[in-house]
Structure formats: C-alpha cells, structure tokens
Amino acid sequence: MNKPGKDIKITEVCLRDGSHSVAHQFTEKQVRDVTRALDDAGMHYIEVSHGDGLGGSTIQYGRSLVDEMKLIEAAVEEAKQSKIAVLLLPGIGTVHELKEASKRGAKLVRVATHVTEADVSAQHIDMARELGMEALGFLMMAHSAPVEKLVEQAKLMESYGAQAVYVTDSAGALLPHEVRERVRALRENLDIEVGFHGHNNLSVAVANTLAAIEEGATRIDGAVRCLGAGAGNTQTEVLLAVMDRMGYDVGIDLYKMMDLAEDVVGPIIPGSQEIRKGSLALGYAGVYSSFLLHAERAGKRFGIDPRDILIELGEMKVVGGQEDMIIDVAANLSKKQAVEA
Amino acid sequence: MNKPGKDIKITEVCLRDGSHSVAHQFTEKQVRDVTRALDDAGMHYIEVSHGDGLGGSTIQYGRSLVDEMKLIEAAVEEAKQSKIAVLLLPGIGTVHELKEASKRGAKLVRVATHVTEADVSAQHIDMARELGMEALGFLMMAHSAPVEKLVEQAKLMESYGAQAVYVTDSAGALLPHEVRERVRALRENLDIEVGFHGHNNLSVAVANTLAAIEEGATRIDGAVRCLGAGAGNTQTEVLLAVMDRMGYDVGIDLYKMMDLAEDVVGPIIPGSQEIRKGSLALGYAGVYSSFLLHAERAGKRFGIDPRDILIELGEMKVVGGQEDMIIDVAANLSKKQAVEA
C-alpha cells in the first residue's frame, strides 16, 4: 500500500522566521551548517531571508548581521536536493530584491500580505513567475478576517498567478477547528494548492497543522526546535514524528531531523522556545509580537494590565505599523476602568 | 447564556509530576508559594506527592529533599479553597501512607496502576472511600492497550468504588483521535466521571486535552509551564487560555495563572521544558522516560541507534521495572542488523 504524504511539501523556516529569535544575527556558518544538515535529511524547501522578508534589514525592522543575499547564496551552495525559498513582504522588499534572490539561486518565493491586502502582491507574484520561480501567496494574520474575506483575498492571489496560498497564523491565535474551516474553504474555492503556516503561542501548532493536512493542505511550514517569532513555529521534527505515526510518508529522514534539531539548531537558540507569559498573551489576544513591548510600556504608564490592551487591540484587528494606537487604547481603557471603579 | 465548563475540574500536577523535573528536591517554601498562588487563582485541586506517588522517596525512585507528608501538610495550610490531592501507586505507596496523607488534610487520591493492572487498586480505592476521600483511578500508559482492555480495566476500578477513571497518557504517545476514541469508549461504558492526563512529548497535549473535553471528560490535569516528566504535561495556563477562547468557564482566574506561571513556577524550573531529542523519542516510541538512559547506554554498547531500541521496547509494551530487557533487545537488534548488512 502506498502511504499518503507524497504530495505534501515541507518548508523549513528556522532560517527565516528564526531570524526574529536571534535578532537577525545569523552567521554565514550557521546558515551553511543548518542548510547542509536539512538538505542531508531530505528537507523539501529551506526558507532563508530576514525575519521580515527580503529587504527587512533596516533600522526599523532590525539590521541583519550578514547581508541576506550572501546568506541565500551560501544556502544555495550547500543544498544538493533542497530548494531555497525566500519571503517577500511587498513594501518592505521590492522586485529588485526578488530578482537578486533569483539570480543567487532561490527557486521559490512566498509573497506575504496582510489577510485583507492581497492586492499589493500582484506585481511581485507576476515577476516571480517571469523569473521562473515558484510563486506562492501568504495571507498573514489569517485569524483576523472572516472566512469569506480570506477566500476572496486568496482568489485574488490565485488570479495573479500564485501556485498556492497559505493560511498564515502569524499570531499563533488559531485553534484547530478554525484552521480546519479556513483550509476547507480555500480548498473548495481555489484550483491551486493550499498551505498552512502555524505558530505555537497556544500550544496547538502541531494539532493545527494536522488539521490543515487532514483538510488537504499540501504546503506545510515548520521550524526545527520552534525557532521562530512569538512562541515559535510548528516544531518540524515533532510534526514529522507525528505524521510518521499517522502513516504519512513525506520522504524526509526523521532521525536525521531529530539529530540536527539537537546538534545543529539547538546550539543556535539564544534562550528557550517555551510558551511564556508574553507569547501566550499575544496568541490569546491575536496580535503581532511587535505590540508586546509597547503594550507593556503603555500598561505601566496608565496603570492598565498590558493583556487588556492587547485584547482590545486584537478586537480592533490592528495590523503591523499601527503601534501608535496603543497609547489611545491604554488611555481609553484607563478612563473606562476609572468610571467603573 | 450559561457558559459550559462548570462541571470540569482541573488538577494542577506541577507539585507532583514536576517532582521528577526537579529530582524530587522541592522545598517547603516552594510548595507553599506555588500552592498559595494557585489557591488564589481558584485552582480546583493541587496534587502534592513524590513524582512516583506516596512512598516514592526511596533510593530506587529518588529521595525527596523534604518528607512528602510535611509538604502535603504545608500545602493544606496554604490552600483556602483548593483541595489537596495525592497520587498513590500501589506497590510503591501503601494504605499506611494514604491514611497519613488523609490525616494531614489531603481530600482526594488518584490510585494509579498500569493500564492492564487495575486489580491491584481495589484495596486502596476502598480505603480512600472509607477515609472519606475522593478516590479516582489512573490507568497509566493508556496508549499501550487496546481500547477494549482499557474499558475492562476502568470498569474494574469503577466496581472498586472509584469516582472517576483517567486516561493517563504517561509517555505522551497518544494523538488527538486516539484520545477521543478512548474517552468516548469510557464515557459509553462507565457511570462515573472520565478524566485525562496528558504529556507533551509529541506537542499535542493541549489538543489531546481539548479532544478529551469535547468527548465529555470532566477531570483534567495540567502542569503550569509544563513542569512534569518527559516533555512535561499539558501546560495549564495555556490550556485555560484556549478553553476560555472556546467559551468554557471553569472559574479559574486566567491572568493570575499566567502571572504565577511566570513569577512563581518559572523560577523553580531547572532547565527548560522544550521538546528535545530524548523526550520526542520517548513519545514517538511510547515508552516510559526511565528507559531513555538505559537505551542510550545499550545503544552505545551494541552500536545501535537508541531510538530503534525504544521503538522495539514500545512494540513489546514493556512496563516500568522491565529495564533489564533493554540489553536483550539491543543485542537482538545488533544481530539482526548485522545479518541485514
């Protein structure tokens, strides 16, 4: 009997999402070592970029230690079978960086937009296809829009030429039944592949990913040792062990993945990737990690629990860049609580 | 509308299962501080015992720093609303320790046996009821027996007077659909409550617990910050956040739980409770953590990957105390691999 799973492609994101965890300080040697080990285990795709995607190395998003084009080039050199992928957030990165990455051997790009802003991805998806790259769409903060909106935006990406669209749970806020509903809706309404990218803030990243796979998602993201933003991503080597137990065969060597998690990625992790107070609050409230520090500061200033600020922001469906709204929210909450007291 | 969840009782096990993580070195102050904070948050039950249950403080299982009766007494003193629970593994603990614990104010005991050995629990369940304690049954390594066997053994515990029986996933080896199947079967065949105790070796402890709750389990275990054996238990404060998001109200203060996780339990954790190579291998193979070190030693001696030994042991359904079989398994695997090579 043929095992299922051959159609599932895994993208390892620890060298991109993990860039946040190491404050964008990946060395060329680290990227080479991790890529070589992942390649040897048979990983399908390895994403290498600044945490905020191509062009993210700025004062605003954090300067990379090593130019990402150099890291992409190094990864391409090390990878015998894995393909190197990049992330592009239109507005942070441009078609210029995309061309550069392609020239250096990147074969796939995920073009990422906020879940309601797919229209800004048209030009970049188009260019990627022209360059002969695989072009996939990434709908970030997928929890924050109704399912119908998600479908509408995914169809836009499909119309631009995207070959897959991801449900991207940027804040680690989705629960398994919510992932199921979203992947199912995309599968029913798109002719292209559907993917899932999870974060573990609510400790359900592996379960969410299983739910996505059961609903037919075939593009799956993980990060070895959860090395990614927030509480980290779906833990790749654990996901692969669970998939193996469930009878899926994706053609990646599980023991080699477990070994490299311990011996190659482990030593890079600066702290630990446990679910702590801050990451739990972010997942619970459903907001980006960039809001946490601001909420804590505003909470102190106005005598408000920062979690109440985060929850209010989550309900307002704020997006990255709206951090200046935090002061207003904290001031209003403070007034409201004074009236109630 | 009344929220569901009022019938669900949470037992916090970090002061018992977490005893393994701190090599049974809990101080009286730690037990008092953790109990006081949990009590203030409204935790229903707090389990306090040696990691291997009452009477576990021995050379074989590891000596406790402080006599567990003293710790139970301290916890009882601190708890204004929470009830103090104890664990008893017949053979390690006896009715003597049970009486002592009851005298010191413990109100509930979980009597734990291997999933196929419920018959050894009769006397202890009976004595607990006689002492006026709540007496619950704990069927450990629940993944290792067919569902029919689990039901048969649970019915035995019910017949002895147990007021609930737990599906106890000691090795963190169960997947959500397997938990669902087991809890459903117990619910269909028992007249008493059903519980679930999970470990996070495969990163699905929270998802497993949700599955159990959806199938009607009302006795739920968790450990703050995953402080427990293996990869740790279902992370209590995360579970409570997820349950809150799903509309359950169990009457425990979520913010206080998040705070005590960071400020009171956090500082006690010796290393980190991430899912590492060893704990993942245990969950994948479905064997007790006591086998890990032995398997690593035998692997080195016979030139075998310790994971192959653990998987073989898992298939043989070994139980605690059978660690001497590891050498035979390793020797046989070594011969087999030599023939195949």
XYZ file of C-alpha atoms in Angstrom:
682
model
C 0.000 0.000 0.000
C 1.285 3.435 -0.875
C 1.486 5.667 2.169
C -0.140 9.084 1.830
C 2.001 12.184 2.113
C 3.986 12.159 -1.118
C 2.126 15.259 -2.274
C 2.982 17.205 0.908
C 5.898 19.618 0.670
C 7.534 20.861 3.855
C 9.227 24.253 4.073
C 11.663 24.691 6.955
C 11.531 28.301 8.152
C 14.004 28.387 11.066
C 16.484 30.350 8.919
C 13.821 32.987 8.192
C 11.226 33.088 10.995
C 14.044 32.189 13.398
C 15.823 35.344 12.283
C 13.496 37.208 14.690
C 14.575 34.938 17.575
C 18.261 35.679 17.017
C 17.663 39.401 16.376
C 18.710 38.838 12.740
C 22.226 37.846 13.773
C 22.580 34.600 11.789
C 26.151 33.991 10.695
C 27.049 32.556 7.316
C 28.441 29.467 9.056
C 25.162 28.881 10.905
C 23.183 29.145 7.685
C 25.572 26.773 5.923
C 25.544 24.220 8.765
C 21.764 24.213 9.150
C 21.171 24.071 5.395
C 23.639 21.211 4.910
C 22.028 19.168 7.677
C 18.473 19.846 6.459
C 19.481 19.042 2.889
C 21.028 15.776 4.017
C 17.769 14.859 5.799
C 15.832 15.482 2.579
C 14.005 18.699 3.506
C 11.980 19.944 0.534
C 12.355 23.720 0.870
C 14.503 25.862 3.162
C 13.489 29.499 3.546
C 16.341 31.967 4.003
C 15.578 35.684 4.449
C 15.498 38.437 7.043
C 12.683 37.716 9.521
C 10.564 40.385 7.842
C 11.471 39.126 4.406
C 13.783 40.383 1.689
C 14.885 43.943 2.317
C 13.985 43.690 6.008
C 17.472 44.592 7.180
C 16.759 48.187 8.168
C 16.843 50.293 11.321
C 13.067 49.848 11.590
C 12.982 46.038 11.354
C 16.449 45.272 12.668
C 19.729 45.131 10.826
C 20.971 41.701 9.751
C 24.490 40.736 10.756
C 25.162 39.326 7.304
C 23.599 40.566 4.067
C 20.737 38.212 3.274
C 21.817 37.821 -0.365
C 25.083 36.414 0.912
C 23.136 34.006 3.181
C 20.874 32.939 0.303
C 23.917 32.322 -1.878
C 25.548 30.276 0.907
C 22.406 28.166 1.381
C 22.104 27.551 -2.358
C 25.713 26.351 -2.388
C 25.097 23.889 0.446
C 21.783 22.466 -0.785
C 22.131 19.457 -3.052
C 18.466 18.478 -3.073
C 16.545 21.061 -1.004
C 15.305 24.143 -2.823
C 15.972 27.536 -1.267
C 12.923 29.726 -0.702
C 12.606 33.398 0.209
C 9.946 35.548 1.801
C 8.852 38.879 0.390
C 6.540 41.407 2.044
C 5.667 43.992 -0.632
C 6.517 47.374 0.825
C 9.475 46.020 2.773
C 11.023 44.126 -0.138
C 10.732 45.033 -3.815
C 11.037 43.285 -7.154
C 14.659 44.386 -7.111
C 15.495 42.114 -4.154
C 13.409 39.352 -5.709
C 15.497 39.449 -8.872
C 18.678 39.428 -6.809
C 17.495 36.383 -4.817
C 16.536 34.576 -8.007
C 19.924 35.349 -9.528
C 21.546 33.772 -6.461
C 19.560 30.570 -6.901
C 16.354 30.962 -4.837
C 13.686 28.855 -6.530
C 10.555 29.811 -4.620
C 9.092 32.955 -3.119
C 6.234 33.385 -0.678
C 4.709 36.795 -1.271
C 3.182 37.809 2.038
C 0.484 40.397 2.699
C -1.930 41.129 5.497
C -5.002 38.933 5.052
C -7.047 41.834 3.701
C -4.399 43.296 1.397
C -3.704 40.658 -1.229
C -3.911 43.252 -3.987
C -0.408 44.525 -3.219
C 1.041 41.127 -4.200
C 0.127 41.171 -7.913
C 3.305 42.698 -9.254
C 5.606 40.507 -7.167
C 3.836 37.250 -7.966
C 3.923 38.188 -11.616
C 7.621 38.967 -11.536
C 8.413 35.730 -9.695
C 6.655 33.690 -12.367
C 8.502 35.629 -15.047
C 11.776 34.786 -13.301
C 10.809 31.097 -13.416
C 10.353 30.872 -9.633
C 7.522 29.143 -7.830
C 5.297 31.949 -6.534
C 3.110 31.287 -3.507
C 0.825 33.652 -1.604
C 0.987 34.106 2.170
C -2.107 35.607 3.840
C -0.836 36.765 7.214
C -2.915 37.192 10.412
C -5.438 34.818 8.834
C -7.320 34.601 12.143
C -8.324 38.254 11.985
C -10.604 38.138 8.934
C -13.852 36.270 8.323
C -13.503 33.120 6.234
C -15.272 34.720 3.257
C -12.732 37.557 3.242
C -9.867 35.052 3.353
C -11.324 33.192 0.371
C -11.803 36.427 -1.568
C -8.210 37.501 -0.956
C -6.823 34.048 -1.781
C -8.709 34.102 -5.076
C -7.044 37.424 -5.856
C -3.628 35.850 -5.295
C -4.649 32.905 -7.470
C -5.699 35.329 -10.212
C -2.248 36.968 -10.064
C -0.601 33.607 -10.757
C 0.112 32.281 -7.246
C 0.577 28.496 -7.312
C -0.539 28.070 -3.702
C -1.991 30.227 -0.939
C -1.176 29.786 2.749
C -3.368 30.260 5.775
C -0.728 32.101 7.811
C -1.394 32.103 11.548
C 1.119 34.857 12.298
C -0.001 35.431 15.896
C -0.469 31.758 16.803
C -4.096 32.597 17.526
C -5.983 29.958 15.553
C -7.451 26.825 17.119
C -7.706 23.508 15.251
C -11.374 23.865 14.293
C -10.673 27.354 12.961
C -7.772 26.112 10.830
C -9.952 23.299 9.509
C -12.690 25.735 8.499
C -10.244 28.045 6.699
C -8.305 25.368 4.826
C -11.536 23.661 3.799
C -12.953 26.911 2.435
C -9.792 27.587 0.419
C -9.732 24.022 -0.908
C -13.335 24.360 -2.024
C -12.792 27.694 -3.729
C -9.308 27.531 -5.251
C -7.820 25.415 -8.020
C -4.305 25.797 -6.615
C -2.609 24.212 -3.592
C -3.363 25.360 -0.044
C -0.725 25.761 2.647
C -0.560 26.314 6.402
C 1.987 28.231 8.478
C 1.477 27.956 12.242
C 2.828 29.459 15.454
C 2.718 27.756 18.837
C 1.559 30.542 21.175
C -1.475 28.481 22.213
C 0.424 25.160 22.118
C -1.660 23.853 19.223
C 0.662 24.463 16.252
C 1.190 20.734 15.599
C -2.525 19.999 16.043
C -3.422 22.919 13.760
C -1.040 21.618 11.126
C -2.535 18.124 11.347
C -5.991 19.652 10.929
C -4.759 21.543 7.859
C -3.271 18.374 6.357
C -6.454 16.431 7.005
C -8.336 19.122 5.088
C -5.983 18.784 2.156
C -3.270 21.378 2.739
C -0.114 20.245 0.913
C 2.288 23.116 1.638
C 3.352 22.936 5.253
C 5.730 25.117 7.260
C 7.690 24.192 10.336
C 10.676 25.387 12.307
C 13.091 22.965 13.919
C 13.037 23.422 17.705
C 10.256 26.026 17.238
C 12.941 28.539 16.252
C 10.706 31.407 15.110
C 8.842 34.502 16.286
C 6.437 34.525 19.240
C 6.382 31.104 20.868
C 7.948 29.792 17.689
C 6.518 27.815 14.802
C 5.160 24.305 14.413
C 8.137 22.207 15.586
C 9.239 20.482 12.378
C 10.855 17.354 13.802
C 7.892 16.766 16.136
C 5.409 17.278 13.305
C 7.325 14.766 11.182
C 7.290 12.212 14.036
C 3.531 12.656 14.448
C 2.941 12.450 10.685
C 5.010 9.266 10.593
C 2.901 7.812 13.426
C -0.211 8.705 11.430
C 1.059 6.917 8.337
C 2.229 9.843 6.224
C 5.490 9.457 4.342
C 6.909 12.752 3.116
C 10.322 11.323 2.282
C 12.287 13.208 4.950
C 14.604 11.276 7.299
C 13.083 11.579 10.771
C 16.158 10.502 12.746
C 18.353 12.966 10.877
C 15.835 15.721 11.637
C 15.832 14.807 15.333
C 19.632 14.789 15.343
C 20.070 18.132 13.626
C 17.444 19.657 15.934
C 19.599 18.705 18.892
C 23.083 19.146 17.483
C 22.906 21.836 14.791
C 19.907 24.078 15.522
C 19.854 23.643 19.301
C 23.122 25.472 19.923
C 21.881 28.496 17.923
C 18.787 29.088 20.078
C 19.503 32.091 22.295
C 17.043 31.399 25.143
C 14.365 28.757 25.063
C 11.262 28.457 22.928
C 8.844 27.677 25.741
C 5.425 29.330 25.874
C 5.916 32.215 28.275
C 3.635 34.918 29.608
C 4.213 37.324 26.732
C 3.838 34.858 23.867
C 0.744 33.328 25.462
C -0.848 36.771 25.808
C -0.146 37.510 22.133
C -1.714 34.265 20.952
C -4.668 34.723 23.289
C -5.252 38.283 22.079
C -4.348 37.545 18.468
C -1.904 40.385 17.873
C 1.588 40.672 16.417
C 4.590 40.281 18.690
C 5.743 43.794 17.801
C 2.914 45.108 20.000
C 4.010 43.377 23.199
C 6.714 45.744 24.395
C 4.615 48.818 23.549
C 1.629 47.394 25.427
C 3.780 46.692 28.467
C 5.089 50.269 28.459
C 1.638 51.785 27.978
C 0.238 49.497 30.661
C 2.764 50.800 33.143
C 2.116 54.425 32.185
C -1.672 54.193 32.508
C -1.877 51.577 35.280
C -3.571 49.053 32.997
C -2.862 45.333 32.625
C -0.999 45.069 29.288
C -3.073 41.999 28.456
C -6.231 44.103 28.483
C -4.551 46.426 25.989
C -3.540 43.506 23.759
C -7.041 42.031 23.827
C -8.554 45.385 22.901
C -6.039 45.738 20.055
C -6.879 42.216 18.900
C -10.558 43.069 18.777
C -9.741 46.202 16.788
C -7.815 43.989 14.342
C -4.795 46.247 14.292
C -2.029 45.497 11.824
C 1.741 45.965 11.934
C 2.589 49.662 11.748
C -0.369 50.732 13.922
C 1.652 50.595 17.137
C 0.867 54.288 17.728
C -2.732 53.332 18.505
C -1.604 51.617 21.694
C -1.441 54.833 23.707
C -5.007 55.749 22.732
C -6.242 52.292 23.658
C -4.475 52.376 27.021
C -5.795 55.873 27.800
C -9.358 54.854 26.937
C -9.148 51.679 28.998
C -7.799 53.681 31.903
C -10.725 56.135 31.720
C -13.229 53.294 31.376
C -11.822 51.475 34.388
C -11.869 54.681 36.439
C -15.566 55.154 35.633
C -16.345 51.544 36.531
C -14.390 51.680 39.787
C -26.351 32.051 28.304
C -24.506 29.879 30.764
C -21.031 29.056 29.545
C -20.091 25.363 29.590
C -17.235 24.198 31.767
C -18.684 24.464 35.268
C -18.583 20.658 35.547
C -14.886 20.482 34.633
C -12.427 20.150 37.496
C -8.769 20.937 36.921
C -5.998 19.280 38.904
C -2.648 21.074 38.879
C 0.139 18.470 38.985
C 3.339 20.564 38.873
C 3.983 19.836 42.568
C 3.769 16.074 41.874
C 4.676 15.311 38.228
C 7.103 18.223 38.417
C 8.840 16.441 41.260
C 10.556 14.353 38.547
C 11.808 17.503 36.820
C 13.441 18.808 39.996
C 14.788 15.385 41.019
C 12.361 15.419 43.973
C 14.093 18.435 45.518
C 11.037 20.653 46.159
C 11.493 22.804 49.237
C 8.700 23.525 51.673
C 8.824 27.186 50.684
C 8.377 26.342 47.003
C 5.382 24.147 47.783
C 3.860 26.860 49.960
C 4.453 29.630 47.389
C 3.068 27.631 44.470
C 0.068 26.389 46.455
C -0.781 29.881 47.740
C -0.660 31.341 44.229
C -2.705 28.510 42.703
C -5.232 28.733 45.511
C -5.562 32.470 44.969
C -6.241 31.860 41.273
C -9.012 29.421 42.164
C -7.387 26.127 41.135
C -9.686 23.219 41.978
C -7.184 20.554 43.072
C -3.442 20.686 43.674
C -1.604 17.367 43.701
C 1.334 17.135 46.097
C 3.378 13.924 46.278
C 6.694 12.412 45.284
C 6.833 12.083 41.484
C 6.174 8.346 41.799
C 3.448 8.897 44.341
C 3.231 8.465 48.089
C 6.144 6.458 49.443
C 8.224 7.139 46.332
C 11.068 8.704 48.295
C 13.462 5.743 48.111
C 16.879 5.002 46.704
C 15.180 3.331 43.737
C 12.849 6.205 42.792
C 14.895 9.069 44.164
C 14.931 10.521 47.661
C 12.820 13.606 48.303
C 14.542 16.599 49.860
C 11.598 17.146 52.210
C 9.320 14.413 53.548
C 6.204 14.460 51.396
C 3.889 14.378 54.417
C 5.438 17.652 55.504
C 4.855 19.077 52.007
C 1.239 17.874 51.987
C 0.683 19.466 55.385
C 2.221 22.734 54.163
C 0.034 22.763 51.056
C -3.090 22.070 53.116
C -2.190 25.021 55.358
C -1.823 27.378 52.401
C -4.930 26.302 50.478
C -8.056 28.259 51.375
C -10.215 26.986 48.525
C -8.175 24.460 46.531
C -8.267 20.845 47.666
C -5.013 18.986 48.053
C -4.731 15.721 46.131
C -2.196 12.910 46.324
C -1.041 10.164 43.976
C -0.660 6.552 45.033
C 0.880 3.737 43.023
C 0.038 0.509 44.853
C 3.316 -1.310 45.428
C 5.243 1.938 45.880
C 2.807 3.501 48.358
C 0.587 1.634 50.797
C -2.614 2.255 52.704
C -0.384 3.397 55.543
C 0.802 6.469 53.583
C -2.734 7.049 52.363
C -4.005 7.272 55.933
C -1.168 9.630 56.827
C -1.967 11.889 53.866
C -5.638 11.910 54.765
C -4.817 12.769 58.368
C -2.815 15.762 57.090
C -5.745 17.031 55.084
C -5.470 15.517 51.581
C -9.017 15.254 50.224
C -8.504 13.286 47.020
C -6.325 10.407 45.864
C -5.617 9.151 42.395
C -4.808 5.454 42.618
C -2.574 4.690 39.656
C -1.854 1.354 38.030
C -0.518 0.198 34.684
C -3.386 0.111 32.201
C -3.650 -3.692 32.417
C -3.314 -3.997 36.195
C -6.325 -2.240 37.683
C -6.942 -5.154 40.035
C -4.161 -4.008 42.364
C -6.089 -0.803 43.097
C -9.090 -2.340 44.881
C -7.823 -2.157 48.446
C -6.554 1.417 48.103
C -9.682 2.778 46.480
C -11.727 1.081 49.157
C -9.607 2.556 51.961
C -9.754 6.043 50.435
C -13.544 5.933 50.369
C -13.558 4.698 53.951
C -11.363 7.671 54.897
C -13.896 9.978 53.271
C -11.553 10.963 50.435
C -12.463 11.245 46.782
C -10.962 8.150 45.137
C -10.146 8.284 41.432
C -8.490 5.669 39.216
C -5.494 6.434 36.999
C -4.840 3.990 34.123
C -1.252 4.708 33.146
C 0.346 4.105 29.719
C -3.183 4.129 28.302
C -1.783 4.157 24.756
C -0.321 0.687 25.150
C -3.541 -1.319 25.487
C -6.436 -1.823 23.074
C -9.500 0.281 23.824
C -11.493 -2.785 24.941
C -8.826 -3.592 27.513
C -8.882 -0.013 28.793
C -12.652 -0.169 29.206
C -12.452 -3.521 31.005
C -9.855 -2.185 33.441
C -11.745 1.060 34.014
C -14.861 -0.914 34.835
C -12.848 -2.816 37.430
C -11.840 0.457 39.067
C -15.450 1.615 38.960
C -16.510 -1.612 40.656
C -13.989 -0.951 43.445
C -15.622 2.411 44.140
C -13.561 4.817 42.003
C -15.489 8.037 41.361
C -13.658 8.735 38.086
C -11.151 6.984 35.862
C -8.437 8.790 33.908
C -6.983 8.004 30.518
C -3.369 8.601 31.560
C -1.016 9.235 28.652
C 2.148 8.686 30.697
C 4.513 8.572 27.727
C 2.937 11.442 25.806
C 2.316 8.981 22.987
C -1.370 9.480 22.217
C -2.638 11.559 19.299
C -5.917 13.517 19.431
C -8.011 10.935 17.544
C -6.699 8.216 19.871
C -7.641 10.228 22.971
C -11.071 10.865 21.515
C -11.635 7.148 20.899
C -10.568 6.216 24.423
C -12.528 8.878 26.298
C -15.607 8.146 24.202
C -15.390 4.415 24.987
C -15.072 5.096 28.716
C -17.946 7.569 28.655
C -20.126 4.996 26.924
C -19.258 2.223 29.319
C -18.902 3.867 32.733
C -21.364 5.599 35.023
C -18.632 7.647 36.697
C -16.631 10.645 35.502
C -13.818 10.292 32.973
C -10.521 12.171 33.189
C -7.493 12.855 31.012
C -3.839 13.334 31.989
C -1.550 14.271 29.106
C 2.153 14.732 28.389
C 3.551 16.921 25.641
C 6.245 14.733 24.056
C 4.508 14.956 20.664
C 3.428 18.600 21.179
C -0.264 17.676 21.215
C -1.015 17.674 24.966
C -3.312 20.716 24.755
C -5.031 19.359 21.619
C -5.408 15.937 23.278
C -6.961 17.567 26.318
C -9.391 19.547 24.166
C -10.354 16.310 22.404
C -10.946 14.676 25.799
C -13.098 17.587 26.965
C -15.124 17.518 23.749
C -15.805 13.830 24.398
C -17.048 14.627 27.884
C -14.008 14.238 30.136
C -14.545 16.378 33.249
C -11.387 15.665 35.274
C -8.460 17.379 33.609
C -4.791 17.525 34.588
C -2.265 20.165 33.715
C 1.093 21.429 34.879
C 1.952 25.095 34.882
C 4.867 25.757 32.497
C 4.748 22.033 31.543
C 6.613 21.283 34.777
C 6.423 17.477 34.719
C 8.160 14.314 33.482
C 9.206 13.777 29.861
C 8.443 16.872 27.822
C 6.149 17.911 30.651
C 2.381 17.892 30.972
C -0.428 19.791 29.328
C 0.549 23.403 30.071
C -2.204 24.503 32.467
C -2.232 28.253 31.841
C -2.187 27.712 28.070
C -4.992 25.157 28.293
C -7.052 27.607 30.334
C -6.463 30.373 27.763
C -7.568 28.063 24.961
C -10.605 26.867 26.924
C -11.529 30.478 27.578
C -11.253 31.225 23.856
C -13.542 28.251 23.180
C -16.148 29.526 25.612
C -15.518 27.308 28.620
C -15.640 28.909 32.033
C -14.070 26.759 34.750
C -13.943 29.557 37.303
C -10.162 29.891 37.487
C -8.543 33.331 37.055
C -6.586 33.193 33.799
C -4.438 36.278 34.399
C -3.419 35.055 37.843
C -2.480 31.704 36.331
C -0.370 33.427 33.656
C 1.287 35.548 36.339
C 2.111 32.692 38.678
C 3.452 30.676 35.733
C 5.957 33.430 35.068
C 6.733 34.623 38.578
C 6.237 31.682 40.950
C 6.676 28.446 38.968
C 9.094 29.784 36.336
C 11.985 30.331 38.754
C 11.680 26.712 40.002
C 12.176 25.125 36.559
C 15.728 23.783 36.451
C 16.277 23.731 32.679
C 13.590 24.290 30.104
C 10.568 22.202 29.212
C 11.085 22.260 25.448
C 10.589 19.105 23.392
C 14.095 17.765 22.953
C 15.555 14.735 21.210
C 15.091 12.380 24.160
C 11.536 13.321 25.090
C 10.460 13.247 21.438
C 11.918 9.753 21.019
C 10.028 8.571 24.119
C 6.708 9.926 22.882
C 7.321 8.560 19.389
C 8.173 5.108 20.724
C 5.612 5.208 23.532
C 7.828 4.167 26.426
C 8.492 5.490 29.928
C 11.212 8.065 30.457
C 13.029 5.687 32.821
C 14.063 3.679 29.732
C 15.860 6.522 27.962
C 19.199 6.487 29.730
C 19.382 2.674 29.633
C 18.604 2.651 25.902
C 21.313 5.225 25.243
C 23.864 3.131 27.143
C 22.845 -0.106 25.436
C 22.869 1.649 22.069
C 26.446 2.718 22.576
C 27.498 -0.770 23.708
C 25.912 -2.583 20.761
C 26.335 0.111 18.110
C 22.580 0.548 17.727
C 20.562 3.765 17.458
C 18.885 4.088 20.884
C 15.679 5.133 19.123
C 15.486 1.722 17.439
C 15.746 0.151 20.888
C 12.997 2.411 22.276
C 10.690 1.655 19.340
C 11.236 -2.091 19.793
C 10.519 -1.738 23.527
C 7.384 0.252 22.734
C 6.163 -2.510 20.432
C 6.839 -5.069 23.174
C 4.729 -2.926 25.518
C 7.283 -3.029 28.325
C 6.339 -1.594 31.676
C 8.317 0.163 34.400
C 10.623 -2.328 36.123
C 11.442 -4.193 32.899
C 14.523 -2.099 32.195
C 16.648 -5.281 32.249
C 15.098 -6.307 28.935
C 16.885 -3.477 27.193
C 20.158 -5.366 26.858
C 18.404 -8.322 25.210
C 16.598 -6.032 22.806
C 19.802 -4.213 21.888
C 21.711 -7.472 21.392
C 18.966 -8.879 19.165
C 18.748 -5.692 17.093
C 22.506 -5.737 16.685
C 22.438 -9.324 15.390
C 19.527 -8.559 13.082
C 21.245 -5.510 11.626
C 24.466 -7.493 11.093
C 22.539 -10.145 9.115
C 20.782 -7.475 7.038
C 24.012 -5.623 6.276
